[in-house]
Coordinates of C-alpha atoms in Angstrom, one line a residue:
M1 CA -9.5 9.9 -53.2
G2 CA -12.8 10.5 -54.7
S3 CA -13.6 13.3 -57.5
R4 CA -13.8 16.7 -56.8
V5 CA -16.9 18.3 -54.6
R6 CA -18.1 21.8 -55.2
V7 CA -19.9 23.4 -52.3
W8 CA -21.7 27.0 -52.5
L9 CA -22.5 28.9 -49.3
N10 CA -24.4 31.8 -50.0
R11 CA -25.1 34.9 -48.0
T12 CA -24.1 33.4 -44.6
Y13 CA -21.9 34.2 -41.2
A14 CA -18.6 35.4 -41.0
E15 CA -17.4 32.5 -38.8
N16 CA -18.6 29.8 -41.5
V17 CA -14.6 30.7 -42.9
F18 CA -13.9 27.9 -40.3
F19 CA -16.9 25.5 -42.1
M20 CA -14.7 26.3 -45.2
D21 CA -11.5 25.5 -43.8
Q22 CA -12.6 22.1 -42.2
L23 CA -14.2 20.8 -45.6
R24 CA -11.1 21.3 -47.2
S25 CA -9.0 19.2 -44.3
N26 CA -11.7 16.3 -44.5
P27 CA -10.0 13.2 -43.6
Q28 CA -10.5 11.4 -46.9
H29 CA -8.1 14.0 -48.3
R30 CA -11.2 15.1 -51.1
A31 CA -10.7 17.8 -53.1
V32 CA -13.2 20.5 -52.5
E33 CA -14.0 23.6 -54.5
I34 CA -15.7 26.3 -52.4
H35 CA -18.3 29.1 -54.1
A36 CA -19.1 32.0 -52.2
T37 CA -21.5 34.8 -52.7
H38 CA -22.7 37.3 -50.2
G39 CA -24.1 41.1 -49.9
D40 CA -21.2 42.2 -48.1
P41 CA -17.9 42.8 -50.8
D42 CA -15.8 42.6 -47.6
S43 CA -17.2 39.4 -46.0
P44 CA -14.2 37.2 -44.9
V45 CA -16.2 34.3 -46.3
L46 CA -15.3 35.4 -49.9
A47 CA -11.6 35.9 -49.4
A48 CA -11.9 32.2 -47.7
A49 CA -13.5 30.9 -51.3
D50 CA -12.2 29.4 -54.5
T51 CA -14.6 31.8 -56.6
A52 CA -16.9 34.4 -55.1
E53 CA -19.7 36.6 -56.6
P54 CA -21.6 39.3 -55.0
E55 CA -25.1 38.4 -54.3
P56 CA -28.2 40.3 -56.3
E57 CA -30.3 42.8 -54.2
G58 CA -34.0 43.3 -53.8
L59 CA -34.8 39.8 -54.9
S60 CA -38.0 38.5 -54.1
P61 CA -37.6 34.9 -52.3
R62 CA -39.0 33.3 -55.4
A63 CA -36.4 35.3 -58.0
Y64 CA -33.9 34.4 -55.3
V65 CA -34.5 31.1 -56.1
E66 CA -34.1 31.7 -59.5
Y67 CA -31.1 33.2 -59.2
A68 CA -30.1 30.0 -57.1
L69 CA -31.0 27.7 -59.6
D70 CA -29.0 29.3 -62.4
M71 CA -25.5 29.7 -59.8
C72 CA -26.1 25.7 -59.4
A73 CA -26.1 25.4 -63.0
R74 CA -23.4 27.4 -63.7
R75 CA -20.9 26.1 -61.6
A76 CA -21.9 22.6 -61.5
I77 CA -22.7 22.8 -57.2
D78 CA -22.7 19.3 -55.6
V79 CA -23.7 20.9 -52.4
F80 CA -25.5 24.0 -51.5
V81 CA -25.6 25.2 -47.9
P82 CA -28.2 28.1 -47.9
V83 CA -28.7 30.1 -45.2
L84 CA -30.6 33.6 -46.9
H85 CA -33.9 32.6 -47.9
Q86 CA -33.5 28.6 -46.8
D87 CA -37.4 28.5 -46.4
A88 CA -38.0 29.2 -50.2
I89 CA -34.9 27.4 -51.3
V90 CA -35.5 23.8 -49.7
A91 CA -39.7 24.3 -50.9
Q92 CA -37.9 23.4 -54.3
R93 CA -35.6 20.7 -53.7
A94 CA -36.8 18.9 -56.4
E95 CA -35.6 21.7 -59.1
F96 CA -32.1 21.5 -57.2
A97 CA -31.9 17.8 -57.4
A98 CA -32.7 17.7 -61.0
L99 CA -29.8 19.8 -61.4
G100 CA -27.5 17.3 -59.4
T101 CA -27.3 19.8 -56.6
A102 CA -27.9 18.6 -53.2
L103 CA -29.4 21.1 -50.6
L104 CA -27.5 20.7 -47.0
A105 CA -30.5 21.5 -44.9
P106 CA -34.0 20.1 -43.5
P107 CA -37.3 19.5 -45.3
A108 CA -39.3 22.6 -45.9
E109 CA -42.1 21.4 -43.4
A110 CA -39.2 21.4 -40.7
V111 CA -37.9 24.6 -41.6
A112 CA -41.5 26.3 -41.5
V113 CA -42.1 25.0 -37.7
F114 CA -39.0 26.7 -36.3
H115 CA -39.0 29.6 -38.4
D116 CA -41.6 30.7 -35.9
K117 CA -40.3 30.5 -32.6
A118 CA -44.1 30.2 -31.1
T119 CA -45.4 27.7 -33.6
A120 CA -41.9 25.8 -32.3
Y121 CA -42.8 26.2 -28.6
Q122 CA -46.3 24.9 -29.5
A123 CA -44.9 21.6 -31.6
V124 CA -42.1 20.4 -29.1
E125 CA -44.4 20.8 -26.0
A126 CA -46.4 18.2 -28.1
V127 CA -43.7 15.7 -27.9
G128 CA -42.9 16.0 -24.1
I129 CA -39.8 18.6 -24.5
P130 CA -40.1 21.3 -21.8
V131 CA -40.2 25.1 -22.8
P132 CA -40.2 27.9 -21.0
P133 CA -43.3 29.9 -20.2
W134 CA -44.3 32.2 -23.0
W135 CA -46.7 34.7 -24.5
R136 CA -46.9 36.2 -28.1
V137 CA -47.8 39.9 -28.0
R138 CA -48.6 42.3 -30.6
T139 CA -49.2 45.1 -28.4
E140 CA -48.7 47.5 -25.4
E141 CA -51.1 46.2 -23.7
E142 CA -50.4 42.3 -24.1
L143 CA -46.8 43.4 -23.2
V144 CA -47.8 45.0 -19.9
A145 CA -49.5 41.9 -19.0
A146 CA -47.3 39.2 -19.5
V147 CA -44.1 41.3 -17.9
E148 CA -46.6 42.1 -14.9
E149 CA -47.2 38.3 -14.6
L150 CA -44.0 37.4 -15.1
E151 CA -42.5 39.7 -12.2
A152 CA -45.5 38.5 -9.9
A153 CA -44.1 35.1 -10.0
G154 CA -40.7 36.8 -9.1
Q155 CA -39.1 36.3 -12.6
R156 CA -37.3 38.7 -14.6
A157 CA -39.0 39.1 -18.2
C158 CA -37.4 39.6 -21.7
F159 CA -38.6 39.5 -25.3
K160 CA -37.3 38.5 -28.6
P161 CA -38.8 38.6 -32.5
A162 CA -41.4 35.7 -32.6
A163 CA -39.2 34.9 -36.2
G164 CA -35.2 35.5 -36.1
A165 CA -32.1 34.1 -35.7
G166 CA -29.3 34.6 -32.9
G167 CA -30.1 36.9 -30.5
V168 CA -31.2 39.8 -32.7
G169 CA -33.8 41.5 -31.1
F170 CA -33.0 40.2 -27.7
R171 CA -33.9 42.4 -24.5
V172 CA -34.3 42.0 -21.0
I173 CA -36.9 44.8 -19.5
T174 CA -35.8 46.4 -16.4
R175 CA -38.3 49.1 -14.1
T176 CA -35.1 51.2 -13.6
P177 CA -35.8 54.4 -15.2
F178 CA -33.3 55.6 -17.8
S179 CA -30.3 57.2 -16.6
L180 CA -27.0 58.1 -17.2
M181 CA -26.3 54.7 -16.0
H182 CA -27.5 53.3 -19.3
L183 CA -25.0 55.5 -21.2
N184 CA -22.1 54.4 -19.2
G185 CA -19.6 51.6 -20.3
F186 CA -20.9 49.4 -23.4
P187 CA -24.5 49.2 -24.6
S188 CA -26.6 46.8 -22.6
S189 CA -29.1 44.4 -23.4
Y190 CA -31.7 45.8 -20.5
V191 CA -34.1 48.4 -21.3
P192 CA -36.3 50.0 -19.1
L193 CA -40.4 49.0 -19.8
E194 CA -41.3 52.7 -20.1
L195 CA -39.1 53.1 -23.2
V196 CA -40.5 50.1 -24.6
V197 CA -43.9 51.2 -24.1
Q198 CA -43.4 54.4 -25.6
A199 CA -42.0 52.8 -28.7
L200 CA -44.6 50.9 -29.5
R201 CA -47.5 53.4 -28.6
A202 CA -45.3 55.3 -31.4
A203 CA -45.1 52.4 -33.6
D204 CA -47.0 52.2 -37.1
E205 CA -47.4 48.8 -36.8
P206 CA -47.7 46.1 -34.2
V207 CA -45.0 43.8 -33.0
D208 CA -44.3 40.4 -32.8
W209 CA -42.5 39.6 -29.7
L210 CA -42.5 36.6 -27.7
V211 CA -42.2 37.2 -23.8
M212 CA -40.6 34.9 -21.5
P213 CA -38.6 34.9 -18.4
H214 CA -35.0 35.4 -18.3
L215 CA -33.5 31.9 -18.4
G216 CA -30.6 30.7 -16.4
Q217 CA -27.2 29.5 -17.2
P218 CA -25.7 27.5 -18.3
E219 CA -26.6 27.5 -22.3
V220 CA -25.8 24.7 -23.9
S221 CA -26.0 24.6 -27.9
V222 CA -26.2 21.0 -29.1
D223 CA -25.1 20.4 -32.8
C224 CA -26.9 17.4 -34.6
L225 CA -26.1 15.8 -37.4
T226 CA -29.2 13.9 -38.9
G227 CA -29.4 11.6 -42.1
P228 CA -32.1 12.0 -44.8
D229 CA -33.9 8.9 -43.0
G230 CA -34.1 10.7 -40.0
R231 CA -31.8 9.1 -37.7
V232 CA -29.1 11.2 -35.8
R233 CA -25.6 10.4 -36.4
M234 CA -23.8 12.9 -33.9
A235 CA -25.1 15.1 -31.2
I236 CA -22.5 16.9 -29.0
G237 CA -23.4 19.8 -26.6
R238 CA -21.2 23.2 -26.5
T239 CA -21.6 24.8 -23.2
K240 CA -21.8 28.2 -22.1
N241 CA -21.5 30.0 -18.8
G242 CA -20.1 33.5 -18.7
R243 CA -16.6 33.5 -20.5
R244 CA -16.0 29.5 -20.0
R245 CA -16.9 26.9 -22.7
G246 CA -16.5 23.2 -22.9
F247 CA -18.5 20.3 -24.2
T248 CA -20.8 17.7 -22.9
L249 CA -22.4 14.4 -23.7
D250 CA -25.0 14.4 -20.6
D251 CA -28.4 13.0 -21.4
A252 CA -29.7 16.0 -19.9
W253 CA -29.5 18.0 -23.0
I254 CA -28.5 15.4 -25.5
E255 CA -31.3 13.1 -25.3
P256 CA -33.9 16.0 -26.0
A257 CA -32.2 17.1 -28.9
R258 CA -32.2 14.0 -30.4
L259 CA -35.8 13.6 -29.8
L260 CA -36.5 17.1 -31.4
A261 CA -34.3 16.3 -34.7
E262 CA -35.4 12.6 -35.2
A263 CA -39.4 13.7 -34.4
F264 CA -39.2 17.0 -36.7
G265 CA -36.7 15.6 -39.3
L266 CA -34.0 18.4 -39.0
H267 CA -32.0 16.2 -41.3
Y268 CA -28.1 17.3 -41.8
L269 CA -27.1 20.0 -39.7
S270 CA -28.7 21.7 -37.1
N271 CA -28.6 23.3 -33.6
I272 CA -30.8 23.0 -30.8
Q273 CA -30.6 25.6 -27.9
F274 CA -31.1 25.0 -24.1
R275 CA -31.0 27.4 -20.7
M276 CA -32.6 26.5 -17.3
Y277 CA -35.8 27.8 -15.7
G278 CA -35.2 27.1 -12.3
D279 CA -33.7 23.4 -11.8
E280 CA -35.1 22.5 -15.2
P281 CA -32.9 22.4 -18.6
V282 CA -35.7 23.9 -21.2
L283 CA -35.4 24.4 -24.5
M284 CA -34.6 28.2 -25.7
D285 CA -34.1 28.1 -29.6
V286 CA -33.9 25.6 -32.8
N287 CA -31.8 26.5 -35.7
T288 CA -32.5 24.4 -39.0
R289 CA -28.6 25.7 -40.1
P290 CA -25.0 24.8 -38.9
A291 CA -24.8 27.0 -36.0
G292 CA -21.8 29.8 -36.3
G293 CA -19.7 27.9 -33.7
L294 CA -20.0 24.6 -35.1
H295 CA -16.2 24.6 -35.9
Q296 CA -15.6 24.5 -32.2
L297 CA -16.1 20.9 -32.2
S298 CA -12.7 20.2 -33.8
Q299 CA -11.7 20.1 -30.4
C300 CA -13.3 17.2 -29.7
G301 CA -11.7 15.4 -32.8
V302 CA -14.9 16.2 -34.9
N303 CA -15.3 17.3 -38.3
A304 CA -18.8 18.0 -38.6
P305 CA -19.1 19.9 -42.0
W306 CA -17.6 17.2 -43.7
A307 CA -19.8 14.6 -42.3
A308 CA -22.6 16.6 -43.1
V309 CA -21.5 16.9 -46.9
Q310 CA -20.7 13.2 -47.1
L311 CA -24.5 12.7 -45.9
A312 CA -25.5 14.9 -48.6
L313 CA -23.3 13.1 -51.0
G314 CA -25.6 9.9 -50.4
E315 CA -22.3 8.5 -48.4
E316 CA -22.8 6.8 -45.0
T317 CA -20.7 8.2 -41.6
G318 CA -21.9 6.0 -39.5
E319 CA -22.4 7.1 -35.8
V320 CA -20.0 10.4 -35.1
V321 CA -18.7 9.8 -31.7
P322 CA -16.2 12.5 -30.4
P323 CA -12.8 10.5 -29.4
F324 CA -12.6 12.9 -26.4
L325 CA -14.0 15.9 -24.9
G326 CA -11.9 19.1 -25.7
Q327 CA -11.0 21.1 -22.3
D328 CA -12.7 24.3 -21.0
Y329 CA -11.4 27.3 -23.8
T330 CA -12.3 30.7 -24.6
V331 CA -13.2 32.9 -27.4
V332 CA -10.9 35.6 -28.1
S333 CA -10.9 38.4 -31.2
G334 CA -8.2 38.0 -33.9
P335 CA -7.8 38.9 -37.9
R336 CA -9.1 37.3 -40.8
P337 CA -8.2 38.2 -44.5
V338 CA -11.1 39.9 -46.6
R339 CA -10.4 40.3 -50.5
P340 CA -7.6 42.7 -51.6
V341 CA -10.2 44.4 -53.8
S342 CA -13.7 44.7 -52.9
L343 CA -16.3 43.0 -55.1
P344 CA -18.6 45.7 -57.1
P345 CA -22.3 45.9 -55.5
H346 CA -24.7 43.6 -57.8
R347 CA -28.0 44.7 -58.9
A348 CA -30.4 42.2 -59.8
D349 CA -30.9 43.6 -63.4
A350 CA -27.2 43.3 -63.7
P351 CA -25.1 40.6 -65.6
V352 CA -23.1 38.2 -62.4
P353 CA -19.4 39.1 -62.8
T354 CA -17.3 35.9 -62.2
L355 CA -14.4 36.5 -60.1
S356 CA -11.9 34.3 -59.1
A357 CA -11.4 34.8 -54.9
V358 CA -7.7 35.3 -53.7
P359 CA -6.4 32.2 -51.7
A360 CA -6.9 33.2 -48.0
P361 CA -3.8 32.1 -45.9
I362 CA -5.3 30.3 -42.7
T363 CA -4.4 32.6 -39.6
E364 CA -5.4 32.4 -36.2
S365 CA -8.9 33.6 -35.7
A366 CA -11.4 35.1 -33.3
S367 CA -13.7 32.3 -32.6
A368 CA -11.2 30.0 -34.3
L369 CA -10.3 29.4 -30.6
S370 CA -8.2 26.7 -31.7
S371 CA -6.6 25.0 -28.6
T372 CA -6.6 28.4 -26.4
P373 CA -7.6 26.9 -23.2
I374 CA -8.4 29.7 -20.6
T375 CA -5.4 30.4 -18.4
E376 CA -6.8 33.3 -16.3
S377 CA -6.2 31.2 -12.6
A378 CA -4.4 28.1 -12.5
S379 CA -6.0 27.3 -9.4
A380 CA -9.9 27.7 -11.0
L381 CA -8.8 25.8 -14.2
S382 CA -7.9 22.2 -15.1
S383 CA -6.4 20.5 -18.4
A384 CA -8.3 17.3 -17.7
P385 CA -11.0 16.7 -20.0
V386 CA -14.3 18.0 -19.7
E387 CA -16.8 15.4 -17.7
A388 CA -19.7 14.4 -19.6
T389 CA -22.0 14.9 -16.1
A390 CA -24.8 17.4 -15.1
S391 CA -22.7 18.7 -12.4
A392 CA -19.8 19.5 -15.2
V393 CA -22.4 21.3 -17.4
S394 CA -22.8 24.1 -15.2
A395 CA -19.1 24.6 -14.3
Q396 CA -18.3 24.7 -18.1
A397 CA -20.7 26.6 -19.9
G398 CA -19.9 29.9 -21.6
T399 CA -21.7 32.9 -23.0
A400 CA -23.1 33.8 -26.3
A401 CA -20.5 36.5 -27.2
T402 CA -18.9 35.8 -30.5
A403 CA -17.0 37.4 -32.9
A404 CA -19.3 39.5 -35.3
T405 CA -21.0 36.9 -37.4
A406 CA -24.2 38.4 -38.6
T407 CA -25.1 38.4 -42.2
A408 CA -25.2 41.8 -44.0

């Protein structure tokens, strides 16, 4: 058993409580001390950490880097997993290394490429990875022209911010006039073109959106683990189709993900998402951080967070191959503890209070999924392992619906 490893997660997704659980349950039985900071005093990651602090608000990216450097020095952090201000932090990797802190994040060049989706699409096309048709729009006229071109080709148009994480800002364009239909039931991602145009006319500044066809299912998110030498150690696909989720090792998804991770140096943990454009898998998005659903690979006997920490510490993992592919499953909602007392808000000009978090009992949880198989229809489901073939992928994939995981 080696020495204790100190890991810091800054403002991150609520689902990363499971990332923390997996670090503690590592197969080497190594002691892990987890520090967490967040802007939301009731984030479950604060309760799950060994020590927790509120994050300062209103800092510029450079000021946040100075705050992070001070945090790593005070806490003797071995591995820092940055989500907030990842681009500014990785640009100063040498300063963190001088403190003895390894950044579990790709190099600055890779983060910069995938921060902007238009830049990313241009870059990946150059290495031969298919992408859907897309238009970058900033004005009403550009939006309408892109939508009309897609509709003329028989496609439904959608748009999303050129820079952003997850599904924030994603909308599907419809020609259906706004009516009570849009007010019945749950809120929908569908929005009438007329209302979007009105919003653009009333806006004080241009938008920066990508317009593209609404891509078909399955959606396959490939979790990759890449060493600092640029060699991929792990690539496992998580499939989504409606409520059903599963796993795949099909080359149709895995090979382009491996190519992309190695070509652009997506070191440590990245998540590469594909969907269908007609009969062809195309790239949808690239995340240069651990995916919120990464812990689901535990259903395949894989502890990806710990393998990434090992690589960050300079320890070789070898190829990380799942011993089996878990059965199909779904994601359900459940409780997760928060701190008994909220952390006080932290101003940038105030001293940082050092508060120990109350150890959180491990409970079943939303995306914990654990081994909860879908049991809605015995005839439709099988307990046999998921076959890693293209035909199985379309039957095994799942929706992007997850428990609330947004950062504050």
